[in-house]
Coordinates of C-alpha atoms in Angstrom, one line a residue:
Chain L
M1 CA 0.0 0.0 0.0
S2 CA 1.3 3.5 -0.8
D3 CA 2.2 6.0 1.9
L4 CA -0.9 8.2 1.6
N5 CA -2.8 7.3 4.8
A6 CA -5.6 6.2 2.6
F7 CA -6.5 3.3 4.9
I8 CA -7.6 3.4 8.5
T9 CA -7.5 -0.4 8.7
E10 CA -5.8 -2.8 6.3
T11 CA -7.5 -6.2 6.2
N12 CA -8.3 -9.2 4.1
I13 CA -12.0 -10.0 3.9
E14 CA -12.4 -13.1 1.7
P15 CA -15.0 -13.5 -1.0
T16 CA -18.1 -15.7 -0.3
G17 CA -18.8 -16.4 -4.0
S18 CA -17.5 -15.9 -7.5
G19 CA -18.7 -13.6 -10.3
S20 CA -18.1 -10.3 -12.1
L21 CA -15.6 -9.0 -9.5
D22 CA -13.4 -12.2 -9.3
D23 CA -9.8 -11.4 -8.2
L24 CA -10.5 -7.7 -7.7
E25 CA -9.2 -5.9 -4.7
V26 CA -11.6 -3.4 -3.2
G27 CA -11.4 -0.6 -0.6
V28 CA -14.5 0.2 1.5
K29 CA -15.1 3.6 3.1
D30 CA -14.9 3.3 6.9
N31 CA -18.6 4.2 7.5
I32 CA -19.8 1.0 5.7
S33 CA -20.1 -1.9 8.1
T34 CA -17.8 -4.9 7.8
E35 CA -18.5 -7.9 10.1
G36 CA -15.6 -8.5 12.4
V37 CA -13.5 -5.6 11.1
R38 CA -13.7 -2.2 12.9
T39 CA -15.7 0.5 11.3
T40 CA -14.6 3.9 12.7
C41 CA -16.3 6.6 10.6
G42 CA -13.0 8.4 11.0
S43 CA -14.0 9.2 14.5
E44 CA -12.6 8.6 18.0
M45 CA -16.2 7.8 19.0
L46 CA -16.0 4.5 17.0
E47 CA -12.3 3.8 17.1
E48 CA -12.9 0.3 18.5
Y49 CA -16.4 -0.4 17.1
V50 CA -16.6 -3.8 15.4
P51 CA -19.9 -4.4 13.5
P52 CA -21.6 -7.7 14.1
Y53 CA -22.9 -7.8 10.5
D54 CA -21.9 -6.8 6.9
A55 CA -23.6 -3.9 5.1
T56 CA -25.7 -5.2 2.1
V57 CA -23.2 -3.7 -0.4
V58 CA -20.3 -5.5 1.3
E59 CA -22.3 -8.8 1.1
R60 CA -22.8 -8.2 -2.6
L61 CA -19.2 -7.4 -3.3
R62 CA -18.1 -10.6 -1.6
Q63 CA -20.7 -12.7 -3.3
E64 CA -19.3 -11.5 -6.7
G65 CA -15.8 -12.5 -5.9
A66 CA -14.2 -9.3 -4.5
V67 CA -11.6 -9.3 -1.8
I68 CA -11.8 -6.3 0.6
V69 CA -8.3 -5.2 1.4
G70 CA -8.9 -2.1 3.5
K71 CA -11.3 0.3 5.2
T72 CA -10.5 3.7 3.8
N73 CA -10.0 7.0 5.5
M74 CA -12.7 9.7 5.5
D75 CA -13.7 13.0 7.1
E76 CA -15.3 12.3 10.5
F77 CA -18.8 10.9 9.9
G78 CA -18.5 12.1 6.3
M79 CA -18.4 15.7 7.4
G80 CA -15.9 17.4 5.2
T81 CA -14.6 18.2 1.7
T82 CA -10.9 17.3 2.3
T83 CA -10.5 14.2 4.5
E84 CA -8.7 16.4 7.0
T85 CA -11.4 16.1 9.7
S86 CA -10.5 12.4 10.2
A87 CA -9.4 11.5 13.7
F88 CA -6.8 9.2 12.0
G89 CA -5.0 12.1 10.2
P90 CA -5.4 13.5 6.7
T91 CA -5.0 11.4 3.5
K92 CA -2.6 12.7 0.8
N93 CA -3.6 13.2 -2.8
P94 CA -1.4 10.7 -4.9
V95 CA -1.3 13.2 -7.9
D96 CA 0.4 15.8 -5.7
T97 CA 1.0 14.9 -2.0
S98 CA 0.9 18.5 -0.9
R99 CA -2.8 18.6 -1.9
V100 CA -5.9 17.1 -0.3
P101 CA -7.6 14.2 -2.0
G102 CA -11.0 15.8 -1.5
G103 CA -13.6 14.4 0.7
S104 CA -15.3 13.0 2.4
S105 CA -14.4 9.7 0.7
G106 CA -10.8 10.8 0.2
G107 CA -9.2 7.5 1.2
S108 CA -11.2 5.6 -1.3
A109 CA -10.3 7.9 -4.2
A110 CA -6.6 8.2 -3.2
A111 CA -6.4 4.4 -3.0
V112 CA -7.8 4.0 -6.5
A113 CA -5.7 6.7 -8.0
A114 CA -2.5 5.2 -6.4
G115 CA -3.4 1.8 -7.8
D116 CA -3.7 0.3 -4.3
V117 CA -7.1 -1.1 -5.1
D118 CA -9.1 -1.9 -8.3
V119 CA -12.2 -0.2 -7.1
A120 CA -13.5 1.4 -3.9
L121 CA -16.8 2.3 -2.3
G122 CA -17.6 5.8 -1.0
S123 CA -20.7 7.4 0.2
D124 CA -22.1 10.7 -1.1
T125 CA -24.3 13.0 1.0
G126 CA -23.4 16.3 -0.7
G127 CA -20.6 15.3 -3.1
S128 CA -18.4 13.0 -1.0
V129 CA -17.9 10.5 -3.9
R130 CA -17.7 13.0 -6.8
C131 CA -15.4 15.6 -5.1
P132 CA -12.5 13.1 -4.3
A133 CA -13.0 11.4 -7.6
A134 CA -12.5 14.9 -9.3
F135 CA -9.5 15.9 -7.1
C136 CA -7.7 12.5 -7.6
G137 CA -8.5 12.3 -11.3
V138 CA -10.6 9.1 -11.2
V139 CA -14.3 8.3 -11.8
G140 CA -17.0 8.4 -9.1
I141 CA -20.7 7.7 -9.3
K142 CA -23.4 9.0 -7.0
P143 CA -26.5 6.9 -7.8
T144 CA -30.1 8.0 -7.7
Y145 CA -31.5 8.0 -4.2
G146 CA -33.0 4.5 -3.8
L147 CA -30.8 2.6 -6.3
V148 CA -28.3 1.3 -3.7
S149 CA -29.1 -0.1 -0.3
R150 CA -28.0 1.9 2.7
Y151 CA -28.3 -1.0 5.1
G152 CA -25.1 -1.0 7.1
L153 CA -24.1 2.5 6.2
V154 CA -23.6 4.6 9.3
A155 CA -26.2 7.4 8.8
Y156 CA -25.1 11.1 8.6
A157 CA -28.0 12.6 6.6
N158 CA -30.1 9.7 5.4
S159 CA -32.5 11.6 3.1
L160 CA -29.5 12.7 1.0
E161 CA -26.9 9.9 1.0
Q162 CA -26.1 7.0 -1.3
I163 CA -23.2 4.6 -1.5
G164 CA -21.3 4.7 -4.9
P165 CA -18.3 3.2 -6.6
I166 CA -15.0 5.0 -7.4
A167 CA -12.7 3.5 -10.0
A168 CA -10.0 4.4 -12.5
D169 CA -12.4 4.3 -15.4
T170 CA -16.1 4.4 -16.1
Q171 CA -16.3 0.7 -17.1
M172 CA -15.0 -0.5 -13.8
A173 CA -17.2 1.9 -11.9
A174 CA -20.2 0.8 -13.9
R175 CA -19.4 -2.9 -13.4
T176 CA -19.3 -2.3 -9.6
L177 CA -22.6 -0.4 -9.7
D178 CA -24.2 -3.4 -11.4
V179 CA -23.3 -5.4 -8.3
L180 CA -24.4 -2.8 -5.8
A181 CA -27.7 -1.7 -7.3
G182 CA -31.1 -3.3 -6.6
R183 CA -33.8 -4.0 -4.1
D184 CA -32.9 -4.9 -0.6
E185 CA -35.7 -5.8 1.8
R186 CA -33.6 -4.3 4.6
D187 CA -33.7 -0.9 3.0
P188 CA -37.3 -0.1 2.0
T189 CA -36.2 3.0 0.0
T190 CA -34.6 0.7 -2.6
R191 CA -36.3 -0.5 -5.8
E192 CA -36.0 -3.3 -8.3
D193 CA -33.3 -3.2 -11.0
D194 CA -34.6 -2.9 -14.6
G195 CA -32.4 -5.2 -16.6
V196 CA -29.9 -3.6 -18.8
T197 CA -26.5 -3.5 -17.1
Y198 CA -24.6 -0.3 -16.4
E199 CA -21.4 -1.8 -17.9
E200 CA -23.2 -2.3 -21.3
A201 CA -24.1 1.4 -21.3
T202 CA -20.3 2.3 -21.6
E203 CA -20.7 1.1 -25.3
W204 CA -23.7 3.1 -26.1
N205 CA -23.6 5.5 -29.0
V206 CA -24.2 9.1 -27.7
S207 CA -24.2 11.0 -31.0
D208 CA -27.9 11.8 -30.7
Y209 CA -27.7 13.0 -27.1
T210 CA -28.3 16.6 -25.9
V211 CA -26.4 17.9 -22.9
G212 CA -27.2 21.1 -21.0
V213 CA -24.4 23.0 -19.5
V214 CA -25.6 24.7 -16.3
D215 CA -24.6 28.4 -16.5
E216 CA -24.8 29.1 -12.7
L217 CA -22.4 26.2 -12.0
V218 CA -19.8 27.4 -14.5
D219 CA -19.9 31.1 -13.7
G220 CA -18.7 30.6 -10.1
A221 CA -15.8 28.4 -11.0
D222 CA -12.0 29.1 -11.1
E223 CA -11.0 30.0 -14.6
R224 CA -8.4 27.2 -14.8
V225 CA -11.2 24.7 -14.0
V226 CA -13.5 26.3 -16.6
E227 CA -10.9 26.0 -19.3
E228 CA -10.5 22.2 -18.8
F229 CA -14.2 21.8 -18.4
E230 CA -14.9 23.6 -21.7
S231 CA -12.4 21.6 -23.6
A232 CA -14.1 18.4 -22.4
V233 CA -17.5 19.9 -23.5
E234 CA -15.9 20.5 -27.0
R235 CA -14.8 16.8 -27.1
L236 CA -18.4 15.8 -26.5
E237 CA -19.6 18.1 -29.3
K238 CA -17.0 16.5 -31.6
S239 CA -18.5 13.1 -31.0
G240 CA -21.9 14.4 -32.1
V241 CA -23.4 15.5 -28.8
S242 CA -25.6 18.6 -29.0
V243 CA -24.7 21.1 -26.3
K244 CA -27.1 23.8 -24.9
R245 CA -26.4 26.5 -22.3
I246 CA -29.2 26.5 -19.7
S247 CA -30.0 28.2 -16.5
V248 CA -31.2 26.6 -13.2
P249 CA -31.6 29.5 -10.8
A250 CA -32.5 27.4 -7.8
V251 CA -29.0 25.9 -7.6
E252 CA -27.9 29.2 -6.0
K253 CA -29.8 28.2 -2.9
A254 CA -28.4 24.7 -2.8
V255 CA -25.5 25.2 -0.4
A256 CA -27.7 26.9 2.2
A257 CA -30.5 24.3 1.8
Y258 CA -28.0 21.4 1.9
Y259 CA -26.3 22.5 5.1
V260 CA -29.5 23.2 6.9
I261 CA -31.0 19.8 6.0
A262 CA -27.8 17.7 6.4
M263 CA -27.0 19.3 9.7
S264 CA -30.5 18.9 11.0
E265 CA -30.5 15.2 10.1
A266 CA -27.0 14.8 11.5
S267 CA -28.1 16.3 14.9
S268 CA -30.7 13.6 15.1
N269 CA -28.7 10.7 13.6
L270 CA -25.7 11.3 15.8
A271 CA -27.9 11.3 19.0
R272 CA -27.3 7.5 19.1
F273 CA -23.7 8.1 20.2
D274 CA -24.2 8.1 23.9
G275 CA -21.4 5.9 25.2
I276 CA -23.8 3.1 26.2
R277 CA -24.1 0.8 23.2
Y278 CA -20.8 1.5 21.6
G279 CA -17.9 3.9 22.0
P280 CA -16.1 4.9 25.1
S281 CA -18.3 5.4 28.2
G282 CA -18.5 8.9 29.8
S283 CA -18.2 9.9 33.4
G284 CA -20.7 12.0 35.3
S285 CA -23.2 11.5 38.1
N286 CA -26.2 11.0 35.8
W287 CA -27.3 10.1 32.3
N288 CA -27.2 13.6 30.8
E289 CA -23.8 14.4 32.2
S290 CA -22.4 11.1 31.1
F291 CA -23.7 11.5 27.6
A292 CA -22.3 15.1 27.3
D293 CA -19.0 14.0 28.7
V294 CA -18.3 11.3 26.1
R295 CA -19.7 13.3 23.2
S296 CA -17.7 16.4 24.0
D297 CA -14.6 14.2 24.2
A298 CA -14.9 11.9 21.2
F299 CA -16.5 14.1 18.6
G300 CA -14.2 16.5 16.6
E301 CA -14.9 20.2 15.9
E302 CA -16.7 19.9 12.6
V303 CA -19.0 17.2 14.0
K304 CA -19.9 19.4 17.0
R305 CA -20.4 22.4 14.7
R306 CA -22.9 20.5 12.5
I307 CA -24.8 19.0 15.5
L308 CA -25.1 22.5 17.0
L309 CA -26.4 24.1 13.9
G310 CA -28.8 21.2 13.2
T311 CA -30.1 21.6 16.7
Y312 CA -30.6 25.3 16.1
A313 CA -32.3 24.9 12.7
T314 CA -34.9 22.4 14.1
S315 CA -35.6 24.1 17.4
A316 CA -38.9 25.8 18.1
G317 CA -39.0 29.3 16.6
Y318 CA -36.3 28.6 14.0
H319 CA -37.7 25.5 12.3
D320 CA -39.9 27.5 9.9
K321 CA -37.2 30.0 9.0
Y322 CA -34.5 27.4 8.3
Y323 CA -35.6 23.8 8.1
A324 CA -39.0 24.4 6.4
K325 CA -37.5 26.9 3.9
A326 CA -34.7 24.5 3.1
Q327 CA -37.3 21.8 2.3
D328 CA -39.0 24.4 0.0
A329 CA -35.7 25.0 -1.7
R330 CA -35.2 21.3 -2.2
A331 CA -38.6 20.9 -3.9
W332 CA -38.0 24.0 -6.0
L333 CA -34.7 22.7 -7.2
R334 CA -36.2 19.3 -7.9
Q335 CA -38.9 20.9 -10.1
Q336 CA -36.4 23.0 -12.0
F337 CA -34.1 20.1 -12.7
N338 CA -37.0 17.8 -13.8
E339 CA -38.2 20.5 -16.2
K340 CA -34.8 20.6 -17.8
F341 CA -34.8 16.9 -18.5
N342 CA -37.7 17.4 -20.9
T343 CA -35.3 18.9 -23.3
V344 CA -31.9 17.5 -22.4
D345 CA -30.6 14.0 -21.7
A346 CA -28.0 15.1 -19.1
L347 CA -26.7 18.2 -17.4
A348 CA -23.0 19.1 -17.2
S349 CA -20.8 21.3 -14.9
P350 CA -17.4 21.3 -13.4
T351 CA -17.5 18.8 -10.5
M352 CA -15.7 21.1 -8.2
P353 CA -15.4 24.9 -8.8
V354 CA -11.8 24.9 -7.6
L355 CA -8.5 22.9 -8.0
P356 CA -7.6 20.5 -5.1
F357 CA -6.8 22.6 -2.0
E358 CA -3.4 22.6 -0.4
Q359 CA -3.2 20.5 2.8
G360 CA -4.3 22.7 5.7
E361 CA -5.7 25.5 3.5
G362 CA -9.4 25.1 4.4
I363 CA -9.6 23.4 7.7
E364 CA -9.7 26.7 9.5
D365 CA -12.3 28.2 7.2
P366 CA -15.4 26.0 7.2
M367 CA -17.4 28.5 5.1
K368 CA -14.9 28.3 2.3
M369 CA -15.2 24.5 2.4
Y370 CA -19.0 24.6 2.4
L371 CA -19.0 26.9 -0.7
A372 CA -16.8 24.4 -2.5
D373 CA -19.8 22.0 -2.5
A374 CA -21.8 24.4 -4.6
N375 CA -21.9 22.1 -7.7
T376 CA -22.4 18.8 -6.0
T377 CA -25.0 19.5 -3.3
P378 CA -27.9 20.3 -5.8
V379 CA -27.8 16.7 -7.0
N380 CA -28.3 15.2 -3.6
L381 CA -31.2 17.6 -2.8
A382 CA -32.9 16.6 -6.1
N383 CA -32.2 12.8 -5.5
L384 CA -30.6 12.6 -8.9
P385 CA -27.7 10.4 -10.2
A386 CA -24.4 12.1 -11.1
L387 CA -20.9 11.2 -11.7
S388 CA -17.5 12.8 -12.0
V389 CA -15.2 11.9 -14.9
P390 CA -11.7 13.4 -15.5
A391 CA -12.0 16.4 -17.9
G392 CA -8.3 17.3 -18.0
R393 CA -5.5 18.7 -15.9
S394 CA -4.5 22.3 -15.0
E395 CA -1.1 23.0 -13.6
G396 CA -0.8 19.2 -13.2
L397 CA -3.9 19.0 -11.0
P398 CA -7.0 17.0 -12.0
V399 CA -10.2 18.7 -13.0
G400 CA -13.5 16.7 -13.1
M401 CA -16.6 17.1 -15.2
Q402 CA -19.9 16.4 -13.5
L403 CA -22.7 14.8 -15.5
I404 CA -26.1 14.7 -14.0
G405 CA -28.9 12.5 -15.2
P406 CA -32.7 12.2 -14.6
A407 CA -33.8 9.9 -11.8
F408 CA -32.5 6.4 -12.5
G409 CA -30.8 7.7 -15.7
E410 CA -27.4 6.4 -14.6
R411 CA -26.9 4.6 -18.0
D412 CA -27.0 7.8 -20.0
I413 CA -24.4 9.6 -17.9
I414 CA -22.2 6.5 -17.9
A415 CA -22.4 6.4 -21.7
L416 CA -21.5 10.1 -22.0
A417 CA -18.6 9.7 -19.5
S418 CA -17.1 6.8 -21.4
E419 CA -17.1 8.9 -24.5
L420 CA -14.7 11.3 -22.8
E421 CA -12.2 8.5 -21.9
P422 CA -9.3 7.5 -24.2
Chain W
M1 CA -32.3 33.7 20.7
S2 CA -32.7 36.8 18.5
D3 CA -34.2 36.9 15.1
D4 CA -31.2 38.6 13.3
G5 CA -29.1 35.5 13.1
R6 CA -26.9 36.6 16.0
L7 CA -26.0 34.0 18.6
S8 CA -25.1 35.0 22.1
E9 CA -22.9 32.9 24.4
E10 CA -26.0 32.0 26.3
D11 CA -27.7 30.8 23.1
L12 CA -24.8 28.6 22.3
E13 CA -24.7 27.1 25.8
H14 CA -28.5 26.4 25.5
L15 CA -28.0 24.6 22.2
A16 CA -25.1 22.6 23.6
E17 CA -27.3 21.5 26.4
L18 CA -30.0 20.4 24.0
A19 CA -27.4 18.5 21.9
R20 CA -25.8 16.9 25.0
L21 CA -22.4 18.6 24.4
T22 CA -20.2 20.4 26.9
L23 CA -18.3 23.2 25.2
S24 CA -15.1 24.8 26.5
D25 CA -14.9 28.7 26.6
E26 CA -12.6 28.5 23.5
E27 CA -15.2 26.4 21.6
V28 CA -18.0 28.7 22.6
S29 CA -16.3 31.8 20.9
E30 CA -15.0 29.7 18.0
F31 CA -18.5 28.2 17.2
Q32 CA -20.2 31.5 17.8
S33 CA -18.4 33.2 14.9
K34 CA -18.4 30.2 12.5
L35 CA -22.1 29.4 13.0
E36 CA -23.1 33.1 12.6
E37 CA -21.3 33.1 9.3
L38 CA -23.2 30.1 8.1
L39 CA -26.5 31.4 9.4
E40 CA -25.9 34.6 7.5
H41 CA -25.4 32.6 4.3
C42 CA -28.6 30.7 5.0
E43 CA -30.5 34.0 5.0
K44 CA -30.8 33.6 1.3
L45 CA -33.4 30.8 1.9
S46 CA -35.9 33.6 2.6
E47 CA -35.9 34.3 -1.1
V48 CA -37.1 30.8 -1.9
P49 CA -40.8 30.7 -2.9
E50 CA -43.2 28.4 -1.2
V51 CA -43.4 25.2 -3.2
E52 CA -46.3 22.8 -3.5
E53 CA -44.9 19.4 -4.6
E54 CA -46.7 16.2 -5.3
A55 CA -44.4 13.6 -3.9
D56 CA -43.8 10.8 -6.3
L57 CA -43.6 8.2 -3.6
E58 CA -45.1 4.8 -2.9
N59 CA -45.5 3.1 0.4
V60 CA -43.6 -0.1 0.9
F61 CA -45.3 -2.7 3.1
A62 CA -44.0 -6.0 4.4
P63 CA -45.6 -8.7 6.5
E64 CA -44.7 -8.4 10.2
E65 CA -42.9 -11.7 10.8
L66 CA -40.7 -12.7 13.7
S67 CA -37.1 -13.5 12.5
T68 CA -33.8 -13.9 14.2
N69 CA -31.5 -10.9 13.9
L70 CA -28.6 -10.3 16.3
D71 CA -28.5 -12.3 19.5
H72 CA -27.9 -10.5 22.8
E73 CA -24.2 -11.3 22.8
Q74 CA -23.7 -9.8 19.3
A75 CA -25.8 -6.8 20.1
T76 CA -24.0 -5.9 23.2
Q77 CA -20.4 -6.8 22.0
N78 CA -19.4 -3.2 21.6
A79 CA -20.7 -1.9 24.9
E80 CA -18.3 -1.2 27.7
T81 CA -20.7 -2.2 30.5
T82 CA -23.3 -4.9 30.2
E83 CA -25.3 -7.0 32.7
D84 CA -26.9 -10.3 31.9
G85 CA -26.7 -9.7 28.1
E86 CA -28.2 -6.3 28.4
F87 CA -26.8 -2.7 28.2
R88 CA -26.1 -1.0 31.4
G89 CA -26.3 2.8 31.4
P90 CA -25.7 5.5 34.0
A91 CA -28.4 6.5 36.5
V92 CA -31.1 8.6 35.1
G93 CA -31.4 10.8 38.2
D94 CA -28.6 12.4 40.3
G95 CA -26.6 10.8 43.0
A96 CA -26.5 7.2 42.0

């Protein structure tokens, strides 16, 4: 394994069957449960937590012949854009080790980019698969909400998140998605698969496709990013794809709506960490003191910040102003996106509006990090599928193109992404 | 708490109590400024129109059947303190 701190735990979980992932080595983000192998969520709170069962996605990987070689590093509970909030130290970007790999699934993307694994799983609540895929120059897919089972994923903001694959190319990511997708009776938000594989879609002809470039998501981006993005758009045009410039005004409210909803859900989901059922136990003369003691000790700064803001946004007197308005913004955004899909097959934007940050650059400035999620968060709010595929490099650093599809339209964005690959 | 997105130290301490967190003085002032900055950004939600949306959702039902999931030993394996295969927590009231 390379020296990037991409793994929290190295392991060797054997396959239980044989199939499309035979002989492949896989990394699994450390918020996805692995029976008998600790699952820390990048937090001191779960440093010694060993799940008694496998997540559905882990079961499926093993049944198809994959070997799980490590649990990958991540921002604590998925809360970050750089993998620097991990209690186990930051991960380095293999393309340039002075840079962050993106987050929160930074360990997964770094391990893939360094060639340590063939494929890795991440989870994406507001961009956590696509951001590190873009920063490390690999492919990451965030499936439509409901395509992949969340059973065994430690919840951060469960109305927004999905597990998705990260791989060196679209074909390997699509093959893995074929294994992950489909109905799971243990997650009632999942639905039946409908036949055609995602891997087949990499061979589809896209010459009659129309792609809409979202103006608002290009305007705010660094010019070096825009230059690489536009050259990738031109390559799509050369293969016959029609390109339209379109406007989706509601995306400008996405960061605000995302953080209100994600933090509100986090404040509730993380209430389970009480030091009784798992984690270190607290001291104090009663229940409340003991809870507060262990939580104050074992949660990092960013986690506390999000729990506090989520508590604020859902408390009496503030609920209508923040939480209810954020839900309106979510519905508004969904309507605007769905309307666009009447005239285009997919939407495109830069995945991240910036080049990979220097290590340490953003950790002291949370607002700067939150704003970097401007292009990825609208997708989670609208429950849509999206992926990041390499668009090019600027000053040696990777730039990703984000392709967004209509609900359960993963195959179309996979087809378009493979058109961009050599 | 005031309506202008300002958070006083008392506000923060109240929130921390609701969230079962104890904050150091340093954390209180740090969180105060960072959270105010974020709340200020969230003011733009006031520009969002009220949206009537017909949710495209279907209920999922399953028969209620008893099945074996985790046994007591597995379920309590990560707890620091257990008693007869069950979790043991701190006293609910004071002085235990």
